[in-house]
Short mmCIF file of C-alpha atoms in Angstrom, two decimals:
data_model
loop_
_atom_site.label_atom_id
_atom_site.label_comp_id
_atom_site.label_asym_id
_atom_site.label_seq_id
_atom_site.Cartn_x
_atom_site.Cartn_y
_atom_site.Cartn_z
CA UNK A 12 -114.58 -151.90 -35.15
CA UNK A 13 -114.85 -147.95 -35.96
CA UNK A 14 -112.06 -148.36 -38.26
CA UNK A 15 -114.27 -150.82 -40.15
CA UNK A 16 -117.03 -148.55 -40.91
CA UNK A 17 -114.88 -146.42 -43.56
CA UNK A 18 -113.38 -149.32 -45.19
CA UNK A 19 -116.83 -150.63 -46.20
CA UNK A 20 -118.56 -147.70 -47.21
CA UNK A 21 -115.77 -147.78 -49.32
CA UNK A 22 -116.57 -150.86 -50.56
CA UNK A 23 -120.66 -149.67 -51.02
CA UNK A 24 -119.45 -146.48 -52.85
CA UNK A 25 -117.15 -148.35 -55.04
CA UNK A 26 -119.98 -151.36 -56.02
CA UNK A 27 -122.71 -148.77 -56.10
CA UNK A 28 -120.37 -146.11 -58.69
CA UNK A 29 -119.14 -149.64 -60.77
CA UNK A 30 -122.89 -150.54 -60.76
CA UNK A 31 -124.40 -146.76 -61.48
CA UNK A 32 -121.24 -147.06 -64.76
CA UNK A 33 -122.79 -150.46 -65.66
CA UNK A 34 -126.00 -149.74 -66.37
CA UNK A 35 -125.32 -146.27 -67.83
CA UNK A 36 -122.85 -147.47 -70.51
CA UNK A 37 -124.48 -151.00 -71.33
CA UNK A 38 -123.35 -154.08 -71.45
CA UNK A 39 -121.06 -155.71 -73.99
CA UNK A 40 -121.87 -158.63 -75.88
CA UNK A 41 -119.63 -160.47 -78.77
CA UNK A 42 -120.89 -161.84 -82.06
CA UNK A 43 -121.12 -165.81 -81.50
CA UNK A 44 -121.65 -166.68 -84.63
CA UNK A 45 -119.55 -167.46 -87.88
CA UNK A 46 -121.51 -163.89 -89.03
CA UNK A 47 -124.70 -161.96 -88.03
CA UNK A 48 -126.53 -159.14 -89.74
CA UNK A 49 -128.08 -155.76 -87.15
CA UNK A 50 -131.08 -154.81 -89.44
CA UNK A 51 -133.02 -151.40 -88.82
CA UNK A 52 -135.52 -152.93 -87.02
CA UNK A 53 -136.48 -156.32 -84.78
CA UNK A 54 -137.88 -158.53 -87.23
CA UNK A 55 -135.83 -160.67 -90.13
CA UNK A 56 -137.45 -158.80 -92.41
CA UNK A 57 -135.90 -155.20 -91.57
CA UNK A 58 -132.92 -154.22 -94.02
CA UNK A 59 -129.47 -155.13 -92.87
CA UNK A 60 -127.71 -151.90 -91.64
CA UNK A 61 -124.11 -153.51 -90.43
CA UNK A 62 -122.72 -157.15 -91.29
CA UNK A 63 -120.90 -158.71 -88.32
CA UNK A 64 -117.86 -161.51 -88.02
CA UNK A 65 -117.57 -163.30 -85.14
CA UNK A 66 -116.02 -161.57 -82.18
CA UNK A 67 -116.90 -158.11 -82.95
CA UNK A 68 -117.72 -156.27 -79.93
CA UNK A 69 -121.70 -154.58 -79.43
CA UNK A 70 -123.15 -152.26 -76.75
CA UNK A 71 -126.21 -153.50 -75.57
CA UNK A 72 -129.03 -150.22 -75.77
CA UNK A 73 -132.07 -152.58 -74.69
CA UNK A 74 -133.39 -155.59 -75.22
CA UNK A 75 -136.86 -157.03 -76.68
CA UNK A 76 -137.32 -160.49 -76.01
CA UNK A 77 -135.64 -162.55 -78.59
CA UNK A 78 -134.01 -159.32 -80.41
CA UNK A 79 -131.22 -156.69 -78.98
CA UNK A 80 -130.93 -153.11 -79.60
CA UNK A 81 -127.59 -152.38 -79.91
CA UNK A 82 -124.50 -150.38 -81.02
CA UNK A 83 -122.00 -151.82 -82.96
CA UNK A 84 -117.85 -150.68 -82.34
CA UNK A 85 -118.47 -148.31 -85.62
CA UNK A 86 -121.59 -146.46 -83.98
CA UNK A 87 -124.17 -148.27 -86.07
CA UNK A 88 -127.21 -148.85 -84.04
CA UNK A 89 -130.18 -151.32 -85.21
CA UNK A 90 -131.02 -154.93 -83.68
CA UNK A 91 -129.56 -158.36 -83.71
CA UNK A 92 -130.60 -161.70 -83.24
CA UNK A 93 -130.26 -163.12 -79.36
CA UNK A 94 -128.80 -166.12 -80.50
CA UNK A 95 -125.93 -164.66 -82.51
CA UNK A 96 -124.43 -163.07 -79.36
CA UNK A 97 -123.09 -164.37 -76.26
CA UNK A 98 -121.31 -162.39 -73.23
CA UNK A 99 -118.11 -163.94 -73.43
CA UNK A 100 -115.58 -163.39 -76.27
CA UNK A 101 -115.34 -166.11 -78.31
CA UNK A 102 -111.84 -167.90 -78.40
CA UNK A 103 -111.36 -168.23 -82.00
CA UNK A 104 -108.48 -170.00 -83.52
CA UNK A 105 -105.34 -171.27 -81.35
CA UNK A 106 -105.85 -170.82 -77.82
CA UNK A 107 -102.08 -169.64 -76.28
CA UNK A 108 -101.20 -172.93 -75.41
CA UNK A 109 -102.06 -174.28 -78.89
CA UNK A 110 -100.03 -171.45 -80.49
CA UNK A 111 -97.02 -171.88 -77.89
CA UNK A 112 -96.83 -175.73 -78.56
CA UNK A 113 -97.15 -175.18 -82.13
CA UNK A 114 -93.86 -173.30 -81.76
CA UNK A 115 -92.13 -176.15 -79.62
CA UNK A 116 -92.68 -178.27 -82.30
CA UNK A 117 -91.76 -176.29 -85.15
CA UNK A 118 -94.28 -177.38 -87.78
CA UNK A 119 -93.95 -175.37 -90.52
CA UNK A 120 -97.32 -174.96 -92.35
CA UNK A 121 -96.35 -173.02 -95.38
CA UNK A 122 -94.19 -175.71 -96.01
CA UNK A 123 -96.71 -178.52 -95.99
CA UNK A 124 -99.82 -177.09 -97.07
CA UNK A 125 -100.19 -178.26 -100.40
CA UNK A 126 -102.62 -176.62 -103.06
CA UNK A 127 -102.78 -173.43 -102.62
CA UNK A 128 -105.67 -171.61 -101.99
CA UNK A 129 -109.73 -173.46 -101.03
CA UNK A 130 -109.17 -176.44 -102.71
CA UNK A 131 -107.34 -179.68 -101.80
CA UNK A 132 -106.00 -182.09 -99.09
CA UNK A 133 -103.28 -181.06 -97.41
CA UNK A 134 -99.84 -183.02 -98.38
CA UNK A 135 -99.54 -184.65 -95.28
CA UNK A 136 -102.70 -185.72 -95.76
CA UNK A 137 -101.60 -186.82 -99.32
CA UNK A 138 -98.63 -188.37 -97.98
CA UNK A 139 -101.15 -190.38 -95.92
CA UNK A 140 -103.48 -191.83 -98.22
CA UNK A 141 -100.46 -193.25 -99.72
CA UNK A 142 -98.71 -194.92 -97.24
CA UNK A 143 -101.82 -196.20 -95.52
CA UNK A 144 -103.35 -197.49 -99.01
CA UNK A 145 -106.17 -195.51 -99.37
CA UNK A 146 -107.59 -195.54 -103.67
CA UNK A 147 -108.27 -192.40 -105.66
CA UNK A 148 -111.92 -192.66 -105.35
CA UNK A 149 -111.57 -192.04 -101.62
CA UNK A 150 -109.24 -189.16 -101.62
CA UNK A 151 -111.02 -187.49 -104.16
CA UNK A 152 -114.05 -187.48 -101.71
CA UNK A 153 -112.29 -186.52 -98.88
CA UNK A 154 -110.81 -183.83 -101.46
CA UNK A 155 -114.16 -182.67 -102.76
CA UNK A 156 -115.30 -182.24 -99.11
CA UNK A 157 -112.61 -180.28 -98.44
CA UNK A 158 -113.53 -177.55 -101.31
CA UNK A 159 -116.75 -177.67 -100.33
CA UNK A 160 -118.34 -174.31 -99.77
CA UNK A 161 -121.77 -173.19 -98.97
CA UNK A 162 -122.07 -168.99 -99.51
CA UNK A 163 -123.59 -167.27 -96.17
CA UNK A 164 -125.95 -166.17 -98.24
CA UNK A 165 -127.36 -169.69 -98.93
CA UNK A 166 -127.18 -170.58 -95.49
CA UNK A 167 -129.41 -167.52 -94.77
CA UNK A 168 -131.78 -168.16 -97.28
CA UNK A 169 -132.25 -172.36 -96.23
CA UNK A 170 -132.81 -170.72 -92.76
CA UNK A 171 -135.51 -168.20 -93.77
CA UNK A 172 -137.58 -170.87 -96.19
CA UNK A 173 -137.70 -172.94 -92.98
CA UNK A 174 -138.67 -170.06 -90.72
CA UNK A 175 -135.49 -170.92 -88.34
CA UNK A 176 -133.04 -168.56 -86.34
CA UNK A 177 -134.06 -164.83 -86.81
CA UNK A 178 -136.46 -165.80 -89.38
CA UNK A 179 -138.89 -167.83 -87.08
CA UNK A 180 -142.21 -165.92 -86.68
CA UNK B 6 -62.28 -177.79 -66.16
CA UNK B 7 -64.23 -179.44 -69.13
CA UNK B 8 -66.87 -180.65 -65.91
CA UNK B 9 -67.08 -177.17 -65.44
CA UNK B 10 -67.82 -175.85 -68.57
CA UNK B 11 -70.23 -178.38 -69.82
CA UNK B 12 -71.91 -178.02 -66.11
CA UNK B 13 -71.68 -174.25 -67.33
CA UNK B 14 -73.73 -174.92 -70.64
CA UNK B 15 -76.01 -177.35 -69.33
CA UNK B 16 -77.03 -174.52 -67.08
CA UNK B 17 -77.29 -171.64 -69.31
CA UNK B 18 -79.15 -174.46 -71.90
CA UNK B 19 -81.57 -175.22 -69.23
CA UNK B 20 -82.24 -171.32 -68.53
CA UNK B 21 -82.63 -170.70 -72.11
CA UNK B 22 -84.76 -173.80 -72.46
CA UNK B 23 -87.12 -172.32 -69.84
CA UNK B 24 -86.83 -168.50 -71.62
CA UNK B 25 -88.11 -170.59 -74.76
CA UNK B 26 -90.72 -172.15 -73.12
CA UNK B 27 -92.12 -168.77 -71.26
CA UNK B 28 -91.24 -167.00 -73.95
CA UNK B 29 -93.04 -169.61 -76.30
CA UNK B 30 -90.21 -168.85 -78.80
CA UNK B 31 -88.83 -172.06 -80.84
CA UNK B 32 -86.06 -169.70 -82.16
CA UNK B 33 -84.79 -169.21 -78.46
CA UNK B 34 -84.91 -173.05 -78.03
CA UNK B 35 -83.37 -173.30 -81.61
CA UNK B 36 -80.58 -170.61 -80.39
CA UNK B 37 -79.64 -172.32 -77.25
CA UNK B 38 -79.47 -176.28 -78.87
CA UNK B 39 -76.97 -174.09 -81.36
CA UNK B 40 -74.70 -172.82 -78.64
CA UNK B 41 -74.58 -176.74 -77.56
CA UNK B 42 -73.39 -177.81 -80.90
CA UNK B 43 -71.10 -175.69 -81.23
CA UNK B 44 -69.73 -175.67 -78.47
CA UNK B 45 -69.32 -179.63 -79.13
CA UNK B 46 -71.61 -180.32 -76.50
CA UNK B 47 -73.62 -182.74 -78.64
CA UNK B 48 -75.07 -184.29 -75.63
CA UNK B 49 -76.41 -181.46 -74.03
CA UNK B 50 -77.70 -180.60 -77.57
CA UNK B 51 -79.87 -183.24 -77.74
CA UNK B 52 -81.76 -182.92 -74.51
CA UNK B 53 -82.40 -179.19 -75.28
CA UNK B 54 -84.17 -180.52 -78.50
CA UNK B 55 -86.05 -183.05 -76.23
CA UNK B 56 -86.90 -180.97 -73.90
CA UNK B 57 -88.58 -178.77 -76.93
CA UNK B 58 -89.98 -182.06 -77.89
CA UNK B 59 -91.67 -182.78 -74.47
CA UNK B 60 -92.96 -179.39 -73.19
CA UNK B 61 -94.57 -179.15 -77.29
CA UNK B 62 -95.54 -183.14 -76.82
CA UNK B 63 -97.46 -181.95 -73.26
CA UNK B 64 -99.28 -179.22 -74.99
CA UNK B 65 -102.57 -178.86 -77.19
CA UNK B 66 -102.66 -180.07 -80.42
CA UNK B 67 -103.45 -176.27 -83.06
CA UNK B 68 -105.89 -175.55 -85.65
CA UNK B 69 -103.00 -176.34 -88.52
CA UNK B 70 -102.16 -180.17 -87.02
CA UNK B 71 -106.09 -180.84 -86.25
CA UNK B 72 -106.44 -179.96 -90.01
CA UNK B 73 -104.68 -182.30 -90.89
CA UNK B 74 -105.86 -184.98 -88.60
CA UNK B 75 -108.92 -184.54 -89.98
CA UNK B 76 -108.26 -185.38 -93.47
CA UNK B 77 -106.25 -188.28 -92.30
CA UNK B 78 -109.36 -189.69 -90.30
CA UNK B 79 -111.77 -188.86 -92.67
CA UNK B 80 -109.62 -190.36 -94.91
CA UNK B 81 -109.52 -193.79 -93.17
CA UNK B 82 -113.83 -193.43 -92.36
CA UNK B 83 -114.36 -192.94 -96.37
CA UNK B 84 -112.71 -196.13 -97.01
CA UNK B 85 -114.02 -198.09 -94.28
CA UNK B 86 -117.16 -197.35 -95.37
CA UNK B 87 -117.50 -198.04 -98.32
CA UNK B 88 -116.73 -194.60 -99.81
CA UNK B 89 -119.21 -191.78 -100.42
CA UNK B 90 -122.92 -191.72 -101.12
CA UNK B 91 -122.95 -189.70 -104.97
CA UNK B 92 -126.10 -187.90 -104.82
CA UNK B 93 -124.82 -184.34 -104.61
CA UNK B 94 -128.26 -182.99 -104.04
CA UNK B 95 -128.87 -184.86 -100.72
CA UNK B 96 -125.75 -184.00 -99.62
CA UNK B 97 -125.99 -180.40 -100.17
CA UNK B 98 -129.12 -180.46 -97.93
CA UNK B 99 -126.89 -182.46 -95.40
CA UNK B 100 -124.74 -179.58 -95.49
CA UNK B 101 -127.30 -176.98 -95.03
CA UNK B 102 -128.66 -179.03 -92.37
CA UNK B 103 -125.26 -178.79 -90.63
CA UNK B 104 -124.10 -175.42 -91.56
CA UNK B 105 -127.23 -173.83 -90.13
CA UNK B 106 -126.52 -175.36 -86.51
CA UNK B 107 -123.07 -174.84 -86.60
CA UNK B 108 -123.71 -171.12 -87.68
CA UNK B 109 -124.41 -170.76 -83.69
CA UNK B 110 -122.41 -173.90 -82.27
CA UNK B 111 -119.79 -173.00 -79.86
CA UNK B 112 -117.19 -173.16 -81.98
CA UNK B 113 -118.39 -171.74 -85.23
CA UNK B 114 -114.81 -170.24 -86.51
CA UNK B 115 -113.92 -173.13 -88.21
CA UNK B 116 -115.59 -174.53 -91.54
CA UNK B 117 -118.15 -177.83 -91.14
CA UNK B 118 -118.18 -180.81 -93.64
CA UNK B 119 -120.82 -182.98 -94.23
CA UNK B 120 -120.41 -186.46 -96.61
CA UNK B 121 -123.18 -189.09 -96.94
CA UNK B 122 -121.18 -192.60 -96.88
CA UNK B 123 -122.60 -195.34 -98.62
CA UNK B 124 -123.55 -197.68 -96.39
CA UNK B 125 -126.46 -199.69 -94.79
CA UNK B 126 -125.82 -199.37 -91.06
CA UNK B 127 -127.32 -196.98 -88.75
CA UNK B 128 -124.01 -194.30 -87.64
CA UNK B 129 -122.64 -191.48 -87.44
CA UNK B 130 -118.91 -190.06 -87.33
CA UNK B 131 -117.09 -186.57 -86.73
CA UNK B 132 -113.03 -186.43 -87.04
CA UNK B 133 -111.69 -183.09 -85.89
CA UNK B 134 -111.81 -180.06 -87.76
CA UNK B 135 -115.26 -180.35 -88.58
CA UNK B 136 -115.27 -183.29 -91.07
CA UNK B 137 -118.79 -185.23 -90.54
CA UNK B 138 -120.43 -188.11 -91.44
CA UNK B 139 -123.95 -189.81 -91.79
CA UNK B 140 -124.26 -193.18 -93.13
CA UNK B 141 -127.13 -193.90 -95.55
CA UNK B 142 -128.61 -196.29 -93.06
CA UNK B 143 -129.02 -193.37 -90.56
CA UNK B 144 -130.38 -191.12 -92.99
CA UNK B 145 -133.44 -194.11 -93.77
CA UNK B 146 -134.48 -193.96 -90.26
CA UNK B 147 -134.48 -190.18 -89.82
CA UNK B 148 -138.42 -188.62 -90.04
CA UNK B 149 -137.66 -185.09 -90.35
CA UNK B 150 -135.14 -182.18 -90.04
CA UNK B 151 -135.40 -181.62 -86.85
CA UNK B 152 -133.93 -185.32 -86.28
CA UNK B 153 -131.19 -184.86 -88.51
CA UNK B 154 -130.10 -181.33 -87.05
CA UNK B 155 -129.75 -182.67 -83.95
CA UNK B 156 -127.92 -185.62 -84.75
CA UNK B 157 -125.58 -183.46 -86.77
CA UNK B 158 -125.69 -181.03 -83.41
CA UNK B 159 -124.28 -183.90 -81.40
CA UNK B 160 -121.49 -184.84 -84.05
CA UNK B 161 -121.12 -181.46 -84.21
CA UNK B 162 -120.27 -181.59 -80.07
CA UNK B 163 -117.40 -184.30 -81.07
CA UNK B 164 -115.50 -181.46 -82.83
CA UNK B 165 -116.21 -178.47 -80.13
CA UNK B 166 -115.33 -180.25 -77.69
CA UNK B 167 -112.23 -181.52 -79.49
CA UNK B 168 -113.14 -185.20 -78.10
CA UNK B 169 -110.67 -187.57 -80.63
CA UNK B 170 -108.01 -184.56 -80.36
CA UNK B 171 -108.10 -186.08 -76.47
CA UNK B 172 -107.57 -189.41 -77.46
CA UNK B 173 -105.03 -188.44 -79.85
CA UNK B 174 -102.87 -186.09 -76.60
CA UNK B 175 -103.35 -188.87 -73.79
CA UNK B 176 -101.66 -191.66 -76.25
CA UNK B 177 -99.33 -188.81 -77.79
CA UNK B 178 -98.21 -187.82 -74.13
CA UNK B 179 -98.13 -191.71 -73.31
CA UNK B 180 -95.79 -192.48 -76.07
CA UNK B 181 -93.53 -189.43 -75.71
CA UNK B 182 -94.40 -188.29 -78.65
CA UNK B 183 -94.68 -184.54 -79.12
CA UNK B 184 -95.29 -183.93 -83.16
CA UNK B 185 -98.30 -185.51 -83.96
CA UNK B 186 -99.16 -183.01 -87.36
CA UNK B 187 -97.18 -181.60 -89.92
CA UNK B 188 -93.52 -181.77 -88.85
CA UNK B 189 -94.22 -185.41 -87.57
CA UNK B 190 -96.08 -186.63 -90.77
CA UNK B 191 -92.87 -185.54 -93.06
CA UNK B 192 -90.06 -186.35 -90.67
CA UNK B 193 -91.84 -190.06 -89.19
CA UNK B 194 -94.62 -190.45 -91.63
CA UNK B 195 -94.78 -194.08 -90.16
CA UNK B 196 -95.15 -192.98 -86.43
CA UNK B 197 -97.78 -190.14 -88.04
CA UNK B 198 -99.42 -193.15 -89.21
CA UNK B 199 -99.48 -194.87 -86.04
CA UNK B 200 -100.94 -192.04 -84.41
CA UNK B 201 -103.82 -191.72 -87.19
CA UNK B 202 -104.52 -195.40 -86.70
CA UNK B 203 -105.16 -195.88 -83.03
CA UNK B 204 -107.18 -192.06 -83.31
CA UNK B 205 -109.54 -194.10 -85.70
CA UNK B 206 -109.80 -197.71 -83.83
CA UNK B 207 -110.72 -195.38 -81.22
CA UNK B 208 -113.44 -193.19 -83.18
CA UNK B 209 -114.78 -196.61 -85.17
CA UNK B 210 -113.96 -199.79 -83.12
CA UNK B 211 -113.91 -198.89 -79.93
CA UNK B 212 -115.82 -195.82 -79.42
CA UNK B 213 -115.36 -192.16 -77.31
CA UNK B 214 -115.94 -192.84 -73.30
CA UNK B 215 -119.56 -192.51 -72.59
CA UNK B 216 -119.18 -189.33 -71.02
CA UNK B 217 -118.34 -187.69 -74.24
CA UNK B 218 -121.08 -189.57 -75.70
CA UNK B 219 -123.69 -187.88 -73.18
CA UNK B 220 -121.71 -184.91 -73.58
CA UNK B 221 -122.69 -184.76 -77.46
CA UNK B 222 -126.06 -185.66 -77.00
CA UNK B 223 -126.84 -182.89 -74.81
CA UNK B 224 -124.77 -180.28 -76.97
CA UNK B 225 -126.56 -181.64 -79.55
CA UNK B 226 -129.83 -180.98 -78.69
CA UNK B 227 -129.05 -177.37 -77.39
CA UNK B 228 -127.13 -176.73 -80.76
CA UNK B 229 -129.77 -177.76 -82.91
CA UNK B 230 -132.55 -175.42 -80.64
CA UNK B 231 -130.41 -172.60 -80.54
CA UNK B 232 -131.31 -172.30 -84.76
CA UNK B 233 -134.98 -172.93 -83.82
CA UNK B 234 -135.32 -176.66 -84.01
CA UNK B 235 -137.97 -178.54 -81.59
CA UNK B 236 -135.49 -180.13 -79.14
CA UNK B 237 -138.07 -182.48 -78.53
CA UNK B 238 -137.07 -184.38 -81.69
CA UNK B 239 -134.16 -185.70 -80.70
CA UNK B 240 -135.83 -187.67 -78.23
CA UNK B 241 -138.17 -189.12 -80.57
CA UNK B 242 -135.12 -190.07 -82.86
CA UNK B 243 -133.23 -191.57 -79.71
CA UNK B 244 -136.35 -193.58 -78.80
CA UNK B 245 -136.92 -195.40 -82.87
CA UNK B 246 -133.09 -196.05 -82.44
CA UNK B 247 -133.82 -198.01 -79.00
CA UNK B 248 -136.71 -199.72 -80.70
CA UNK B 249 -134.60 -200.94 -84.33
CA UNK B 250 -132.77 -203.66 -84.33
CA UNK B 251 -129.57 -201.96 -85.46
CA UNK B 252 -126.99 -204.28 -87.68
CA UNK B 253 -124.64 -202.49 -87.04
CA UNK B 254 -123.44 -203.93 -83.51
CA UNK B 255 -120.80 -200.84 -83.41
CA UNK B 256 -123.17 -198.24 -82.28
CA UNK B 257 -124.44 -200.19 -79.27
CA UNK B 258 -120.92 -201.38 -78.31
CA UNK B 259 -119.85 -197.33 -79.04
CA UNK B 260 -122.53 -195.39 -77.46
CA UNK B 261 -124.02 -195.20 -74.03
CA UNK B 262 -127.24 -197.45 -73.57
CA UNK B 263 -130.43 -195.59 -74.83
CA UNK B 264 -132.03 -194.82 -71.37
CA UNK B 265 -128.82 -192.83 -70.20
CA UNK B 266 -128.99 -190.99 -73.72
CA UNK B 267 -132.88 -190.09 -73.44
CA UNK B 268 -132.36 -188.97 -69.39
CA UNK B 269 -129.28 -186.73 -70.26
CA UNK B 270 -131.48 -185.42 -73.22
CA UNK B 271 -134.28 -184.83 -71.29
CA UNK B 272 -132.55 -183.08 -68.52
CA UNK B 273 -131.01 -180.99 -70.82
CA UNK B 274 -133.92 -179.71 -72.38
CA UNK B 275 -135.80 -178.90 -68.79
CA UNK B 276 -132.24 -177.18 -67.67
CA UNK B 277 -131.90 -175.14 -70.59
CA UNK B 278 -135.40 -174.67 -70.64
CA UNK B 279 -135.09 -175.30 -74.61
CA UNK B 280 -138.18 -174.09 -76.21
CA UNK B 281 -140.54 -176.57 -77.55
CA UNK B 282 -140.73 -174.79 -80.86
CA UNK B 283 -142.62 -177.54 -82.92
CA UNK B 284 -140.45 -177.17 -85.89
CA UNK B 285 -139.63 -180.23 -87.56
CA UNK B 286 -139.42 -179.43 -90.94
CA UNK B 287 -140.73 -183.56 -91.81
CA UNK B 288 -142.03 -182.66 -95.72
CA UNK B 289 -138.88 -180.48 -96.56
CA UNK B 290 -136.77 -183.58 -95.07
CA UNK B 291 -139.23 -185.72 -97.16
CA UNK B 292 -138.33 -183.67 -100.49
CA UNK B 293 -134.94 -183.78 -100.09
CA UNK B 294 -134.41 -187.34 -99.48
CA UNK B 295 -137.10 -188.53 -101.98
CA UNK B 296 -136.08 -191.36 -104.09
CA UNK B 297 -132.51 -190.80 -103.20
CA UNK B 298 -132.35 -192.89 -100.26
#
């Protein structure tokens, strides 16, 4: 019984040290949105001081309702809208099992991806369309859909006009 | 003597195949296959190749394959539903709402694309890799942007949870098919077509498991709420849908009853403490839809 006490004491000491360390160095969060801005203040009207992308890490300095005071990996401090971050690092892309499966299936992306650049259906899809008797009009529709892009700035302007996301009042 | 050699080669092949599995390296598997073939043991070479194929069939579908599958299913959806509705301004508006919701969904690293199907029925579909469709008939029943955001959020939920890919993965395993994507589409296009046709049948005619639909209802209201839309809008929309006499039996055949759906949405709003923001944006929706439907 006596032997247990030093062990328990060590455990309690280690837990205390870990808690203090966590508090001292702040919580680490990750950007969970495709893109996000760090601003100099806690409103959407404040200037952007850093542009981040999915998976970027941040240290939390303090919290204020819907906004977090953070420090980026480059040491830039500012405020980020809380919806754009998550405590767990987003997976993004294929997981390890999917990548392993791709290796076994011996797929060759470069050999079958069609139209270089952003535009167009993949060759394999074109081949499927031909085999399935899909009309050119319908192929063009999915082709246009595949190629369609909307710049992030336009989506931000749309959110702002609707008082949505970080632009909410 | 030959049996002993064959046995040794067989064991070497198995060991190399296992190593390939552990390392995730198709080259090792190919090397093992080559050693067996060069030694004159074609049967072993086929076994090694078949082993890799079997393992490949059990592993998840990667994004490159998902994109091919998504495009092929999208082609069938467009063909079956009379093509897309050619109203660029309205299509852009639907894309702005959908992409705003997708910005903070649980799988925001891929591109989401939205199109309107030129069809009077009330329905929406999601193909893998972010190809999402709403019918003109569905847009006519929607009263504000918050309702549209939740409907698109529901479809985005099908993509984030890879619901159709699950169906394909299961059918692949039953059929013992490894390659449903790029290589398969190229080397065995007829079998690839069968895989796609089966998925389209599930999506358009039979419907996904009810649990998947309810999960997407929950995610739809969560994703729309993250952007700031009022979550109660989805309840209002589902209640309206329940009172409508849908002329498309597919919607009611392929989705759970409205009581279950409303219950799932209400419990999600309550459990997740989704805030009642009052943001519906009915005017912006009306302006976008005005004269276009």
